[in-house]
JSON list of C-alpha atoms in Angstrom, two decimals:
[
{"chain": "R", "resi": 1, "resn": "MET", "atom": "CA", "xyz": [-50.49, 3.29, -80.91]},
{"chain": "R", "resi": 2, "resn": "VAL", "atom": "CA", "xyz": [-48.18, 0.22, -81.41]},
{"chain": "R", "resi": 3, "resn": "LEU", "atom": "CA", "xyz": [-44.54, 0.80, -82.22]},
{"chain": "R", "resi": 4, "resn": "GLY", "atom": "CA", "xyz": [-42.66, -1.93, -82.95]},
{"chain": "R", "resi": 5, "resn": "ILE", "atom": "CA", "xyz": [-44.68, -4.41, -80.94]},
{"chain": "R", "resi": 6, "resn": "ALA", "atom": "CA", "xyz": [-46.30, -7.09, -82.88]},
{"chain": "R", "resi": 7, "resn": "ALA", "atom": "CA", "xyz": [-49.20, -7.73, -80.64]},
{"chain": "R", "resi": 8, "resn": "LEU", "atom": "CA", "xyz": [-50.62, -7.99, -77.09]},
{"chain": "R", "resi": 9, "resn": "THR", "atom": "CA", "xyz": [-52.78, -10.85, -76.32]},
{"chain": "R", "resi": 10, "resn": "VAL", "atom": "CA", "xyz": [-54.74, -11.04, -72.94]},
{"chain": "R", "resi": 11, "resn": "SER", "atom": "CA", "xyz": [-55.36, -14.81, -71.98]},
{"chain": "R", "resi": 12, "resn": "ALA", "atom": "CA", "xyz": [-58.39, -15.84, -70.30]},
{"chain": "R", "resi": 13, "resn": "GLY", "atom": "CA", "xyz": [-56.48, -16.05, -66.96]},
{"chain": "R", "resi": 14, "resn": "GLY", "atom": "CA", "xyz": [-55.52, -12.19, -67.13]},
{"chain": "R", "resi": 15, "resn": "ALA", "atom": "CA", "xyz": [-51.59, -12.71, -67.95]},
{"chain": "R", "resi": 16, "resn": "VAL", "atom": "CA", "xyz": [-50.01, -10.32, -70.23]},
{"chain": "R", "resi": 17, "resn": "VAL", "atom": "CA", "xyz": [-47.88, -11.86, -72.97]},
{"chain": "R", "resi": 18, "resn": "VAL", "atom": "CA", "xyz": [-45.25, -9.64, -74.72]},
{"chain": "R", "resi": 19, "resn": "SER", "atom": "CA", "xyz": [-44.42, -11.05, -77.91]},
{"chain": "R", "resi": 20, "resn": "ASP", "atom": "CA", "xyz": [-41.39, -9.02, -78.74]},
{"chain": "R", "resi": 21, "resn": "PRO", "atom": "CA", "xyz": [-38.38, -10.60, -77.02]},
{"chain": "R", "resi": 22, "resn": "ALA", "atom": "CA", "xyz": [-36.43, -7.48, -77.09]},
{"chain": "R", "resi": 23, "resn": "LEU", "atom": "CA", "xyz": [-38.60, -6.12, -74.09]},
{"chain": "R", "resi": 24, "resn": "THR", "atom": "CA", "xyz": [-37.77, -9.21, -71.73]},
{"chain": "R", "resi": 25, "resn": "VAL", "atom": "CA", "xyz": [-35.08, -8.18, -69.33]},
{"chain": "R", "resi": 26, "resn": "ALA", "atom": "CA", "xyz": [-33.06, -10.55, -66.92]},
{"chain": "R", "resi": 27, "resn": "SER", "atom": "CA", "xyz": [-33.76, -10.04, -63.42]},
{"chain": "R", "resi": 28, "resn": "ASP", "atom": "CA", "xyz": [-30.33, -8.92, -62.59]},
{"chain": "R", "resi": 29, "resn": "ASP", "atom": "CA", "xyz": [-30.12, -6.32, -65.29]},
{"chain": "R", "resi": 30, "resn": "ARG", "atom": "CA", "xyz": [-33.24, -4.32, -64.51]},
{"chain": "R", "resi": 31, "resn": "VAL", "atom": "CA", "xyz": [-33.14, -0.74, -65.40]},
{"chain": "R", "resi": 32, "resn": "MET", "atom": "CA", "xyz": [-33.09, 1.20, -62.28]},
{"chain": "R", "resi": 33, "resn": "ALA", "atom": "CA", "xyz": [-34.90, 4.62, -61.88]},
{"chain": "R", "resi": 34, "resn": "ALA", "atom": "CA", "xyz": [-33.10, 7.70, -61.30]},
{"chain": "R", "resi": 35, "resn": "SER", "atom": "CA", "xyz": [-31.35, 8.31, -58.06]},
{"chain": "R", "resi": 36, "resn": "ALA", "atom": "CA", "xyz": [-33.06, 11.28, -55.95]},
{"chain": "R", "resi": 37, "resn": "LEU", "atom": "CA", "xyz": [-29.48, 12.09, -54.63]},
{"chain": "R", "resi": 38, "resn": "GLY", "atom": "CA", "xyz": [-27.19, 11.17, -57.64]},
{"chain": "R", "resi": 39, "resn": "GLY", "atom": "CA", "xyz": [-29.67, 11.64, -60.35]},
{"chain": "R", "resi": 40, "resn": "ALA", "atom": "CA", "xyz": [-28.16, 8.71, -62.37]},
{"chain": "R", "resi": 41, "resn": "THR", "atom": "CA", "xyz": [-30.34, 6.77, -64.49]},
{"chain": "R", "resi": 42, "resn": "GLY", "atom": "CA", "xyz": [-30.09, 3.82, -66.85]},
{"chain": "R", "resi": 43, "resn": "GLN", "atom": "CA", "xyz": [-27.62, 1.88, -64.56]},
{"chain": "R", "resi": 44, "resn": "SER", "atom": "CA", "xyz": [-28.18, -1.85, -63.92]},
{"chain": "R", "resi": 45, "resn": "ARG", "atom": "CA", "xyz": [-27.87, -3.42, -60.44]},
{"chain": "R", "resi": 46, "resn": "ASN", "atom": "CA", "xyz": [-24.97, -5.53, -61.93]},
{"chain": "R", "resi": 47, "resn": "ASP", "atom": "CA", "xyz": [-23.26, -2.37, -62.89]},
{"chain": "R", "resi": 48, "resn": "LEU", "atom": "CA", "xyz": [-23.39, -0.96, -59.48]},
{"chain": "R", "resi": 49, "resn": "LEU", "atom": "CA", "xyz": [-22.43, -3.96, -57.66]},
{"chain": "R", "resi": 50, "resn": "SER", "atom": "CA", "xyz": [-19.49, -4.54, -59.92]},
{"chain": "R", "resi": 51, "resn": "GLY", "atom": "CA", "xyz": [-18.00, -1.35, -58.57]},
{"chain": "R", "resi": 52, "resn": "ARG", "atom": "CA", "xyz": [-18.19, -2.41, -54.86]},
{"chain": "R", "resi": 53, "resn": "ARG", "atom": "CA", "xyz": [-14.89, -2.96, -53.10]},
{"chain": "R", "resi": 54, "resn": "THR", "atom": "CA", "xyz": [-14.69, -6.64, -51.58]},
{"chain": "R", "resi": 55, "resn": "VAL", "atom": "CA", "xyz": [-12.82, -6.95, -48.31]},
{"chain": "R", "resi": 56, "resn": "SER", "atom": "CA", "xyz": [-11.50, -10.16, -47.65]},
{"chain": "R", "resi": 57, "resn": "ARG", "atom": "CA", "xyz": [-11.63, -11.73, -43.90]},
{"chain": "R", "resi": 58, "resn": "SER", "atom": "CA", "xyz": [-8.72, -13.83, -44.31]},
{"chain": "R", "resi": 59, "resn": "SER", "atom": "CA", "xyz": [-6.69, -10.69, -45.11]},
{"chain": "R", "resi": 60, "resn": "ASP", "atom": "CA", "xyz": [-7.82, -8.86, -41.98]},
{"chain": "R", "resi": 61, "resn": "ARG", "atom": "CA", "xyz": [-6.73, -11.86, -39.82]},
{"chain": "R", "resi": 62, "resn": "GLN", "atom": "CA", "xyz": [-3.41, -11.98, -41.44]},
{"chain": "R", "resi": 63, "resn": "ALA", "atom": "CA", "xyz": [-2.69, -8.32, -40.73]},
{"chain": "R", "resi": 64, "resn": "LEU", "atom": "CA", "xyz": [-3.82, -8.79, -37.03]},
{"chain": "R", "resi": 65, "resn": "ALA", "atom": "CA", "xyz": [-1.62, -11.79, -36.65]},
{"chain": "R", "resi": 66, "resn": "SER", "atom": "CA", "xyz": [1.24, -9.87, -38.18]},
{"chain": "R", "resi": 67, "resn": "ALA", "atom": "CA", "xyz": [0.90, -6.91, -35.90]},
{"chain": "R", "resi": 68, "resn": "ALA", "atom": "CA", "xyz": [0.61, -9.32, -32.87]},
{"chain": "R", "resi": 69, "resn": "ASP", "atom": "CA", "xyz": [4.12, -10.85, -33.85]},
{"chain": "R", "resi": 70, "resn": "SER", "atom": "CA", "xyz": [5.67, -7.44, -34.20]},
{"chain": "R", "resi": 71, "resn": "PRO", "atom": "CA", "xyz": [8.56, -6.71, -31.72]},
{"chain": "R", "resi": 72, "resn": "LEU", "atom": "CA", "xyz": [6.87, -3.76, -30.23]},
{"chain": "R", "resi": 73, "resn": "VAL", "atom": "CA", "xyz": [3.88, -5.83, -29.15]},
{"chain": "R", "resi": 74, "resn": "ALA", "atom": "CA", "xyz": [6.23, -8.24, -27.55]},
{"chain": "R", "resi": 75, "resn": "GLU", "atom": "CA", "xyz": [8.36, -5.53, -25.83]},
{"chain": "R", "resi": 76, "resn": "ALA", "atom": "CA", "xyz": [4.85, -4.08, -24.41]},
{"chain": "R", "resi": 77, "resn": "GLU", "atom": "CA", "xyz": [3.89, -7.41, -23.06]},
{"chain": "R", "resi": 78, "resn": "GLU", "atom": "CA", "xyz": [7.50, -7.94, -21.41]},
{"chain": "R", "resi": 79, "resn": "LEU", "atom": "CA", "xyz": [7.13, -4.66, -19.97]},
{"chain": "R", "resi": 80, "resn": "SER", "atom": "CA", "xyz": [3.57, -5.24, -18.68]},
{"chain": "R", "resi": 81, "resn": "LYS", "atom": "CA", "xyz": [4.77, -8.46, -16.94]},
{"chain": "R", "resi": 82, "resn": "GLN", "atom": "CA", "xyz": [7.96, -6.78, -15.27]},
{"chain": "R", "resi": 83, "resn": "ARG", "atom": "CA", "xyz": [5.57, -3.87, -14.04]},
{"chain": "R", "resi": 84, "resn": "ASP", "atom": "CA", "xyz": [3.08, -6.71, -12.52]},
{"chain": "R", "resi": 85, "resn": "ALA", "atom": "CA", "xyz": [5.91, -8.26, -10.88]},
{"chain": "R", "resi": 86, "resn": "ALA", "atom": "CA", "xyz": [7.27, -5.13, -9.46]},
{"chain": "R", "resi": 87, "resn": "LEU", "atom": "CA", "xyz": [3.93, -4.35, -8.04]},
{"chain": "R", "resi": 88, "resn": "ALA", "atom": "CA", "xyz": [3.49, -7.69, -6.42]},
{"chain": "R", "resi": 89, "resn": "GLU", "atom": "CA", "xyz": [6.90, -7.37, -4.84]},
{"chain": "R", "resi": 90, "resn": "PHE", "atom": "CA", "xyz": [6.06, -3.96, -3.70]},
{"chain": "R", "resi": 91, "resn": "ALA", "atom": "CA", "xyz": [2.83, -5.08, -1.94]},
{"chain": "R", "resi": 92, "resn": "ALA", "atom": "CA", "xyz": [4.53, -8.01, -0.34]},
{"chain": "R", "resi": 93, "resn": "LEU", "atom": "CA", "xyz": [7.19, -5.60, 1.02]},
{"chain": "R", "resi": 94, "resn": "ALA", "atom": "CA", "xyz": [4.48, -3.25, 2.36]},
{"chain": "R", "resi": 95, "resn": "GLU", "atom": "CA", "xyz": [2.69, -6.04, 4.00]},
{"chain": "R", "resi": 96, "resn": "ARG", "atom": "CA", "xyz": [5.75, -7.31, 5.78]},
{"chain": "R", "resi": 97, "resn": "GLN", "atom": "CA", "xyz": [6.61, -3.89, 6.88]},
{"chain": "R", "resi": 98, "resn": "SER", "atom": "CA", "xyz": [3.17, -3.38, 8.25]},
{"chain": "R", "resi": 99, "resn": "LYS", "atom": "CA", "xyz": [3.45, -6.69, 10.27]},
{"chain": "R", "resi": 100, "resn": "LYS", "atom": "CA", "xyz": [6.70, -5.36, 11.64]},
{"chain": "R", "resi": 101, "resn": "ILE", "atom": "CA", "xyz": [5.62, -1.96, 12.61]},
{"chain": "R", "resi": 102, "resn": "ALA", "atom": "CA", "xyz": [2.30, -3.64, 14.27]},
{"chain": "R", "resi": 103, "resn": "LEU", "atom": "CA", "xyz": [4.88, -6.13, 16.18]},
{"chain": "R", "resi": 104, "resn": "ASN", "atom": "CA", "xyz": [7.31, -3.39, 17.28]},
{"chain": "R", "resi": 105, "resn": "ARG", "atom": "CA", "xyz": [4.49, -1.00, 18.18]},
{"chain": "R", "resi": 106, "resn": "TRP", "atom": "CA", "xyz": [5.55, 0.90, 21.44]},
{"chain": "R", "resi": 107, "resn": "VAL", "atom": "CA", "xyz": [3.30, 0.64, 24.78]},
{"chain": "R", "resi": 108, "resn": "LEU", "atom": "CA", "xyz": [3.20, 2.62, 27.69]},
{"chain": "R", "resi": 109, "resn": "PRO", "atom": "CA", "xyz": [5.23, 1.02, 30.55]},
{"chain": "R", "resi": 110, "resn": "VAL", "atom": "CA", "xyz": [2.50, 1.43, 33.22]},
{"chain": "R", "resi": 111, "resn": "ASN", "atom": "CA", "xyz": [-1.38, 1.52, 32.92]},
{"chain": "R", "resi": 112, "resn": "PRO", "atom": "CA", "xyz": [-3.03, 3.69, 34.03]},
{"chain": "R", "resi": 113, "resn": "SER", "atom": "CA", "xyz": [-0.30, 6.24, 32.68]},
{"chain": "R", "resi": 114, "resn": "VAL", "atom": "CA", "xyz": [0.38, 9.44, 34.80]},
{"chain": "R", "resi": 115, "resn": "THR", "atom": "CA", "xyz": [3.55, 11.49, 33.85]},
{"chain": "R", "resi": 116, "resn": "THR", "atom": "CA", "xyz": [4.96, 13.75, 36.36]},
{"chain": "R", "resi": 117, "resn": "ALA", "atom": "CA", "xyz": [8.39, 15.43, 35.72]},
{"chain": "R", "resi": 118, "resn": "THR", "atom": "CA", "xyz": [9.29, 15.99, 31.77]},
{"chain": "R", "resi": 119, "resn": "PHE", "atom": "CA", "xyz": [12.17, 16.19, 29.75]},
{"chain": "R", "resi": 120, "resn": "GLY", "atom": "CA", "xyz": [14.23, 19.23, 30.12]},
{"chain": "R", "resi": 121, "resn": "GLU", "atom": "CA", "xyz": [12.88, 20.67, 33.39]},
{"chain": "R", "resi": 122, "resn": "TYR", "atom": "CA", "xyz": [15.14, 22.23, 35.95]},
{"chain": "R", "resi": 123, "resn": "GLY", "atom": "CA", "xyz": [15.04, 22.27, 39.70]},
{"chain": "R", "resi": 124, "resn": "LEU", "atom": "CA", "xyz": [15.42, 19.04, 41.44]},
{"chain": "R", "resi": 125, "resn": "TRP", "atom": "CA", "xyz": [18.34, 17.87, 39.33]},
{"chain": "R", "resi": 126, "resn": "ALA", "atom": "CA", "xyz": [22.04, 18.70, 38.85]},
{"chain": "R", "resi": 127, "resn": "SER", "atom": "CA", "xyz": [21.54, 20.04, 35.44]},
{"chain": "R", "resi": 128, "resn": "TYR", "atom": "CA", "xyz": [18.13, 19.40, 33.64]},
{"chain": "R", "resi": 129, "resn": "HIS", "atom": "CA", "xyz": [15.96, 16.44, 33.81]},
{"chain": "R", "resi": 130, "resn": "THR", "atom": "CA", "xyz": [16.90, 13.77, 31.09]},
{"chain": "R", "resi": 131, "resn": "GLY", "atom": "CA", "xyz": [13.97, 11.60, 31.04]},
{"chain": "R", "resi": 132, "resn": "LEU", "atom": "CA", "xyz": [10.03, 11.11, 31.52]},
{"chain": "R", "resi": 133, "resn": "ASP", "atom": "CA", "xyz": [8.66, 10.07, 34.86]},
{"chain": "R", "resi": 134, "resn": "PHE", "atom": "CA", "xyz": [5.54, 8.03, 35.42]},
{"chain": "R", "resi": 135, "resn": "ASN", "atom": "CA", "xyz": [3.97, 8.04, 38.83]},
{"chain": "R", "resi": 136, "resn": "GLY", "atom": "CA", "xyz": [3.55, 4.68, 40.45]},
{"chain": "R", "resi": 137, "resn": "TYR", "atom": "CA", "xyz": [3.58, 2.90, 43.77]},
{"chain": "R", "resi": 138, "resn": "GLU", "atom": "CA", "xyz": [6.33, 0.78, 45.34]},
{"chain": "R", "resi": 139, "resn": "GLY", "atom": "CA", "xyz": [6.61, -2.46, 43.84]},
{"chain": "R", "resi": 140, "resn": "GLN", "atom": "CA", "xyz": [4.16, -1.61, 40.89]},
{"chain": "R", "resi": 141, "resn": "GLU", "atom": "CA", "xyz": [5.09, -3.83, 38.21]},
{"chain": "R", "resi": 142, "resn": "PHE", "atom": "CA", "xyz": [5.86, -1.94, 34.72]},
{"chain": "R", "resi": 143, "resn": "MET", "atom": "CA", "xyz": [6.37, -3.23, 31.10]},
{"chain": "R", "resi": 144, "resn": "SER", "atom": "CA", "xyz": [8.77, -2.95, 28.38]},
{"chain": "R", "resi": 145, "resn": "ILE", "atom": "CA", "xyz": [7.76, -0.34, 26.11]},
{"chain": "R", "resi": 146, "resn": "ALA", "atom": "CA", "xyz": [9.31, -2.01, 23.13]},
{"chain": "R", "resi": 147, "resn": "ASN", "atom": "CA", "xyz": [11.01, -5.13, 21.68]},
{"chain": "R", "resi": 148, "resn": "GLY", "atom": "CA", "xyz": [14.55, -5.59, 22.46]},
{"chain": "R", "resi": 149, "resn": "VAL", "atom": "CA", "xyz": [17.51, -7.30, 24.32]},
{"chain": "R", "resi": 150, "resn": "VAL", "atom": "CA", "xyz": [18.41, -6.78, 27.94]},
{"chain": "R", "resi": 151, "resn": "THR", "atom": "CA", "xyz": [21.90, -5.09, 27.74]},
{"chain": "R", "resi": 152, "resn": "SER", "atom": "CA", "xyz": [22.36, -4.16, 31.33]},
{"chain": "R", "resi": 153, "resn": "VAL", "atom": "CA", "xyz": [20.61, -4.81, 34.74]},
{"chain": "R", "resi": 154, "resn": "GLY", "atom": "CA", "xyz": [22.21, -3.33, 38.03]},
{"chain": "R", "resi": 155, "resn": "TYR", "atom": "CA", "xyz": [22.54, -0.35, 40.55]},
{"chain": "R", "resi": 156, "resn": "ASP", "atom": "CA", "xyz": [23.79, 2.97, 38.80]},
{"chain": "R", "resi": 157, "resn": "GLY", "atom": "CA", "xyz": [24.27, 5.71, 41.38]},
{"chain": "R", "resi": 158, "resn": "SER", "atom": "CA", "xyz": [21.71, 8.45, 41.18]},
{"chain": "R", "resi": 159, "resn": "TYR", "atom": "CA", "xyz": [19.70, 6.28, 38.84]},
{"chain": "R", "resi": 160, "resn": "GLY", "atom": "CA", "xyz": [19.31, 3.75, 41.41]},
{"chain": "R", "resi": 161, "resn": "ASN", "atom": "CA", "xyz": [18.44, 0.02, 40.32]},
{"chain": "R", "resi": 162, "resn": "LYS", "atom": "CA", "xyz": [18.48, 0.35, 36.38]},
{"chain": "R", "resi": 163, "resn": "THR", "atom": "CA", "xyz": [17.31, -1.89, 33.57]},
{"chain": "R", "resi": 164, "resn": "VAL", "atom": "CA", "xyz": [18.56, -1.15, 29.77]},
{"chain": "R", "resi": 165, "resn": "VAL", "atom": "CA", "xyz": [16.85, -2.71, 26.82]},
{"chain": "R", "resi": 166, "resn": "THR", "atom": "CA", "xyz": [18.46, -2.17, 23.68]},
{"chain": "R", "resi": 167, "resn": "LEU", "atom": "CA", "xyz": [16.14, -1.97, 20.59]},
{"chain": "R", "resi": 168, "resn": "GLU", "atom": "CA", "xyz": [16.90, -3.24, 17.19]},
{"chain": "R", "resi": 169, "resn": "ASP", "atom": "CA", "xyz": [17.94, 0.05, 15.69]},
{"chain": "R", "resi": 170, "resn": "GLY", "atom": "CA", "xyz": [20.50, 0.47, 18.50]},
{"chain": "R", "resi": 171, "resn": "THR", "atom": "CA", "xyz": [18.31, 2.68, 20.73]},
{"chain": "R", "resi": 172, "resn": "GLU", "atom": "CA", "xyz": [18.52, 2.32, 24.57]},
{"chain": "R", "resi": 173, "resn": "ILE", "atom": "CA", "xyz": [15.66, 2.55, 26.74]},
{"chain": "R", "resi": 174, "resn": "TRP", "atom": "CA", "xyz": [16.51, 3.12, 30.54]},
{"chain": "R", "resi": 175, "resn": "TYR", "atom": "CA", "xyz": [14.17, 1.92, 33.33]},
{"chain": "R", "resi": 176, "resn": "CYS", "atom": "CA", "xyz": [15.33, 3.71, 36.52]},
{"chain": "R", "resi": 177, "resn": "HIS", "atom": "CA", "xyz": [14.64, 3.72, 40.39]},
{"chain": "R", "resi": 178, "resn": "GLN", "atom": "CA", "xyz": [13.44, 0.28, 40.44]},
{"chain": "R", "resi": 179, "resn": "SER", "atom": "CA", "xyz": [12.56, -1.79, 43.48]},
{"chain": "R", "resi": 180, "resn": "SER", "atom": "CA", "xyz": [13.29, -5.00, 41.82]},
{"chain": "R", "resi": 181, "resn": "PHE", "atom": "CA", "xyz": [14.34, -6.63, 38.73]},
{"chain": "R", "resi": 182, "resn": "GLY", "atom": "CA", "xyz": [12.13, -8.96, 36.65]},
{"chain": "R", "resi": 183, "resn": "VAL", "atom": "CA", "xyz": [14.83, -9.90, 33.81]},
{"chain": "R", "resi": 184, "resn": "SER", "atom": "CA", "xyz": [18.44, -10.65, 33.30]},
{"chain": "R", "resi": 185, "resn": "GLU", "atom": "CA", "xyz": [21.20, -9.39, 30.92]},
{"chain": "R", "resi": 186, "resn": "GLY", "atom": "CA", "xyz": [20.93, -10.97, 27.56]},
{"chain": "R", "resi": 187, "resn": "GLU", "atom": "CA", "xyz": [17.19, -11.80, 27.72]},
{"chain": "R", "resi": 188, "resn": "GLU", "atom": "CA", "xyz": [14.92, -10.86, 24.91]},
{"chain": "R", "resi": 189, "resn": "VAL", "atom": "CA", "xyz": [12.03, -8.75, 25.73]},
{"chain": "R", "resi": 190, "resn": "ARG", "atom": "CA", "xyz": [8.77, -7.91, 24.00]},
{"chain": "R", "resi": 191, "resn": "SER", "atom": "CA", "xyz": [6.71, -4.82, 24.30]},
{"chain": "R", "resi": 192, "resn": "GLY", "atom": "CA", "xyz": [4.23, -5.39, 26.93]},
{"chain": "R", "resi": 193, "resn": "GLU", "atom": "CA", "xyz": [6.37, -7.70, 28.88]},
{"chain": "R", "resi": 194, "resn": "VAL", "atom": "CA", "xyz": [6.88, -7.20, 32.62]},
{"chain": "R", "resi": 195, "resn": "ILE", "atom": "CA", "xyz": [10.51, -6.35, 33.27]},
{"chain": "R", "resi": 196, "resn": "GLY", "atom": "CA", "xyz": [10.50, -5.17, 36.82]},
{"chain": "R", "resi": 197, "resn": "ALA", "atom": "CA", "xyz": [8.83, -3.04, 39.56]},
{"chain": "R", "resi": 198, "resn": "ILE", "atom": "CA", "xyz": [8.72, 0.55, 40.37]},
{"chain": "R", "resi": 199, "resn": "GLY", "atom": "CA", "xyz": [10.68, 2.02, 43.54]},
{"chain": "R", "resi": 200, "resn": "SER", "atom": "CA", "xyz": [12.47, 4.72, 45.02]},
{"chain": "R", "resi": 201, "resn": "THR", "atom": "CA", "xyz": [16.21, 3.81, 44.74]},
{"chain": "R", "resi": 202, "resn": "GLY", "atom": "CA", "xyz": [18.74, 6.46, 43.74]},
{"chain": "R", "resi": 203, "resn": "ASN", "atom": "CA", "xyz": [18.26, 10.17, 43.98]},
{"chain": "R", "resi": 204, "resn": "VAL", "atom": "CA", "xyz": [14.49, 10.48, 44.25]},
{"chain": "R", "resi": 205, "resn": "THR", "atom": "CA", "xyz": [11.85, 12.13, 46.49]},
{"chain": "R", "resi": 206, "resn": "GLY", "atom": "CA", "xyz": [9.29, 9.44, 46.08]},
{"chain": "R", "resi": 207, "resn": "SER", "atom": "CA", "xyz": [8.77, 6.10, 44.11]},
{"chain": "R", "resi": 208, "resn": "HIS", "atom": "CA", "xyz": [8.21, 6.53, 40.20]},
{"chain": "R", "resi": 209, "resn": "LEU", "atom": "CA", "xyz": [9.67, 5.19, 37.11]},
{"chain": "R", "resi": 210, "resn": "HIS", "atom": "CA", "xyz": [11.97, 7.28, 35.40]},
{"chain": "R", "resi": 211, "resn": "ILE", "atom": "CA", "xyz": [12.42, 6.41, 31.73]},
{"chain": "R", "resi": 212, "resn": "GLU", "atom": "CA", "xyz": [15.32, 7.68, 29.14]},
{"chain": "R", "resi": 213, "resn": "VAL", "atom": "CA", "xyz": [15.51, 7.18, 25.50]},
{"chain": "R", "resi": 214, "resn": "ARG", "atom": "CA", "xyz": [18.96, 7.10, 24.05]},
{"chain": "R", "resi": 215, "resn": "PRO", "atom": "CA", "xyz": [19.52, 6.73, 20.30]},
{"chain": "R", "resi": 216, "resn": "GLY", "atom": "CA", "xyz": [22.59, 4.69, 19.54]},
{"chain": "R", "resi": 217, "resn": "GLY", "atom": "CA", "xyz": [23.45, 4.74, 23.42]},
{"chain": "R", "resi": 218, "resn": "GLY", "atom": "CA", "xyz": [24.27, 8.48, 23.10]},
{"chain": "R", "resi": 219, "resn": "ASP", "atom": "CA", "xyz": [22.77, 11.29, 24.73]},
{"chain": "R", "resi": 220, "resn": "PRO", "atom": "CA", "xyz": [19.18, 11.22, 25.85]},
{"chain": "R", "resi": 221, "resn": "VAL", "atom": "CA", "xyz": [16.33, 12.66, 23.76]},
{"chain": "R", "resi": 222, "resn": "ASP", "atom": "CA", "xyz": [12.59, 13.66, 24.77]},
{"chain": "R", "resi": 223, "resn": "PRO", "atom": "CA", "xyz": [10.78, 10.40, 25.65]},
{"chain": "R", "resi": 224, "resn": "TYR", "atom": "CA", "xyz": [7.44, 12.10, 25.08]},
{"chain": "R", "resi": 225, "resn": "ALA", "atom": "CA", "xyz": [8.37, 13.02, 21.49]},
{"chain": "R", "resi": 226, "resn": "ALA", "atom": "CA", "xyz": [9.81, 9.36, 21.01]},
{"chain": "R", "resi": 227, "resn": "PHE", "atom": "CA", "xyz": [6.49, 8.09, 22.30]},
{"chain": "R", "resi": 228, "resn": "ILE", "atom": "CA", "xyz": [4.43, 10.26, 19.71]},
{"chain": "R", "resi": 229, "resn": "VAL", "atom": "CA", "xyz": [6.57, 9.15, 16.79]},
{"chain": "R", "resi": 230, "resn": "HIS", "atom": "CA", "xyz": [5.88, 5.40, 17.77]},
{"chain": "R", "resi": 231, "resn": "GLY", "atom": "CA", "xyz": [2.14, 5.94, 17.93]},
{"chain": "R", "resi": 232, "resn": "VAL", "atom": "CA", "xyz": [1.68, 6.28, 21.66]},
{"chain": "R", "resi": 233, "resn": "THR", "atom": "CA", "xyz": [0.62, 9.38, 23.84]},
{"chain": "R", "resi": 234, "resn": "PRO", "atom": "CA", "xyz": [1.80, 9.23, 27.45]}
]
């Protein structure tokens, strides 16, 4: 049955020709089938495309540029630079301190090290023993236990021949009962440097090296504890 169609003619090549121009539709206005999700029918492709929102890339770039120029971004960048500078300064300070500690590390005055009388003992002394004694033979060389400046060299009663080395923080190290001196007053010494020889001068029962540690040149403290604090075990 033909409704409103004049005629259909099949050409020899098999092409179908529609004589009614009303049935010829442009490609962009093709009628779409009903959507399985939306159920909408009869909408052309142009109708759907016309409802899409167009986003401009140039607008995005302008928005990003505007945000980068904001005061908050500039402030954050400045704070980041300050933090990086502070961390770099802290790292440099830590490295310098580490080198200083390594340079000023205490050492034992004799090697091998054998201690005899310790700090605080009673018996042979007028009150209590004020230092730490290291065993050694007459004339055996001993070393400065830390960096410092020689502030006294001479004989001192019951201490016998004594050398005093004052450290950078004001602590005095006393080396007593020496048989001979190896340094002079005012001389700078380094830890591990030979500064004298063990003896039996002063109030002693045999040759040994008596060490005293006096912070700020005041009363003596336990040398053993001081060695431990500075990373050395007598």
